[in-house]
XYZ file of C-alpha atoms in Angstrom:
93
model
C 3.563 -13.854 -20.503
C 3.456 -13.712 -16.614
C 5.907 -11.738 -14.514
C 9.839 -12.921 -14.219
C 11.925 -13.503 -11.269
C 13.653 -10.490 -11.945
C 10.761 -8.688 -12.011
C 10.131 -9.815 -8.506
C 13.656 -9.175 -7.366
C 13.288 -5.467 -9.149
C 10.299 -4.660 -7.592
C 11.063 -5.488 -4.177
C 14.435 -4.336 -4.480
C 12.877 -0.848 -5.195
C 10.215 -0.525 -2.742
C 11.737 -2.588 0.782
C 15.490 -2.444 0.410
C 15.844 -5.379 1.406
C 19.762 -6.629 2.937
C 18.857 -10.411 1.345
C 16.296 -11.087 -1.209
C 15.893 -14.813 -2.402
C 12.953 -15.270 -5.342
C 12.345 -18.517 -6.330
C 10.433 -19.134 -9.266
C 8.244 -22.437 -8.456
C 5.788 -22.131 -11.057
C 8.765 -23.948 -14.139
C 9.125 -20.684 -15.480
C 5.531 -19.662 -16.728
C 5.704 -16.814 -14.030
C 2.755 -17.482 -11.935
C 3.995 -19.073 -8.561
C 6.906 -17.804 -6.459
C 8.818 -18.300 -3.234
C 10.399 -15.737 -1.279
C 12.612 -15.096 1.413
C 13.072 -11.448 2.337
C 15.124 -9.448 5.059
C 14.491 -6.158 5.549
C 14.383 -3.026 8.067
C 10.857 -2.316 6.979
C 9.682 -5.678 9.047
C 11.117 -3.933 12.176
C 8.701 -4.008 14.920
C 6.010 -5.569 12.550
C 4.228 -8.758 13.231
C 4.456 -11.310 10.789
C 1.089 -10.344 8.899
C 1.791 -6.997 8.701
C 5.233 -7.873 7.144
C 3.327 -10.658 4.465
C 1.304 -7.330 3.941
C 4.045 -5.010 2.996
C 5.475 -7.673 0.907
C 1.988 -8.421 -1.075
C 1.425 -4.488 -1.384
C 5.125 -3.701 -3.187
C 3.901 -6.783 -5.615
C 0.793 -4.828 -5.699
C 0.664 -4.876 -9.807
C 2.802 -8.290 -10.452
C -0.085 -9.753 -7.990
C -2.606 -9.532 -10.734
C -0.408 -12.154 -13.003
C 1.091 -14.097 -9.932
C -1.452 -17.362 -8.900
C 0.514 -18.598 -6.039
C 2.956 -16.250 -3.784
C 4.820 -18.180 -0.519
C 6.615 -15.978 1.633
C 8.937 -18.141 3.117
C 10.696 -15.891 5.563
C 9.996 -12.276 5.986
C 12.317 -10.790 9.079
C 14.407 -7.801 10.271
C 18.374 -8.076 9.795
C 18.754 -9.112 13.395
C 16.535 -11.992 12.891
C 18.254 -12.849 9.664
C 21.503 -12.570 12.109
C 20.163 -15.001 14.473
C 19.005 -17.613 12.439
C 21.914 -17.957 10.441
C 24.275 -18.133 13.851
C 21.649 -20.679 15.091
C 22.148 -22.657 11.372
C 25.894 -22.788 11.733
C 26.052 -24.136 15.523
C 23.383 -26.348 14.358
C 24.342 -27.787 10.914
C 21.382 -30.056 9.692
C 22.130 -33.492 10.548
């Protein structure tokens, strides 16, 4: 059995505090791909490797069962601010 969304969302949760958390599981539910989106004060004043690097590093143990891992966004709570102010004024057409 590979590792669950929760188990993601636990982990995470745990070790970055993050204010938003999003974990998709993309792999149809064998556990082995997943997408994230992530906001949290950790990233602050980190460049976006480093951030990728904190994120891979609190998945340190779920790594060894996960194939595929796509960090979607990974940004302080001002940039999480920002982009959804600049998604509202700017609705998809």
């Amino acid at each position: 059995m590979g590792v669950t969304k929760e188990q993601v969302e636990s982990t995470l949760t745990s070790k970055l505090n993050p204010s938003h958390l999003e974990v998709i599981d993309t792999s149809g539910g064998c556990g082995a791909s997943f997408a994230i989106e992530i906001v949290s004060e950790q990233f602050e004043g980190k460049r976006l490797l480093e951030r990728h690097r904190l994120v891979n590093a609190a998945l340190e143990e779920e790594m060894k069962q996960i194939h595929a891992l796509s960090i979607k966004k990974a940004v302080t709570p001002e940039q999480w601010k920002q982009q959804q102010e600049s998604e509202k004024s700017n609705p998809a057409a």
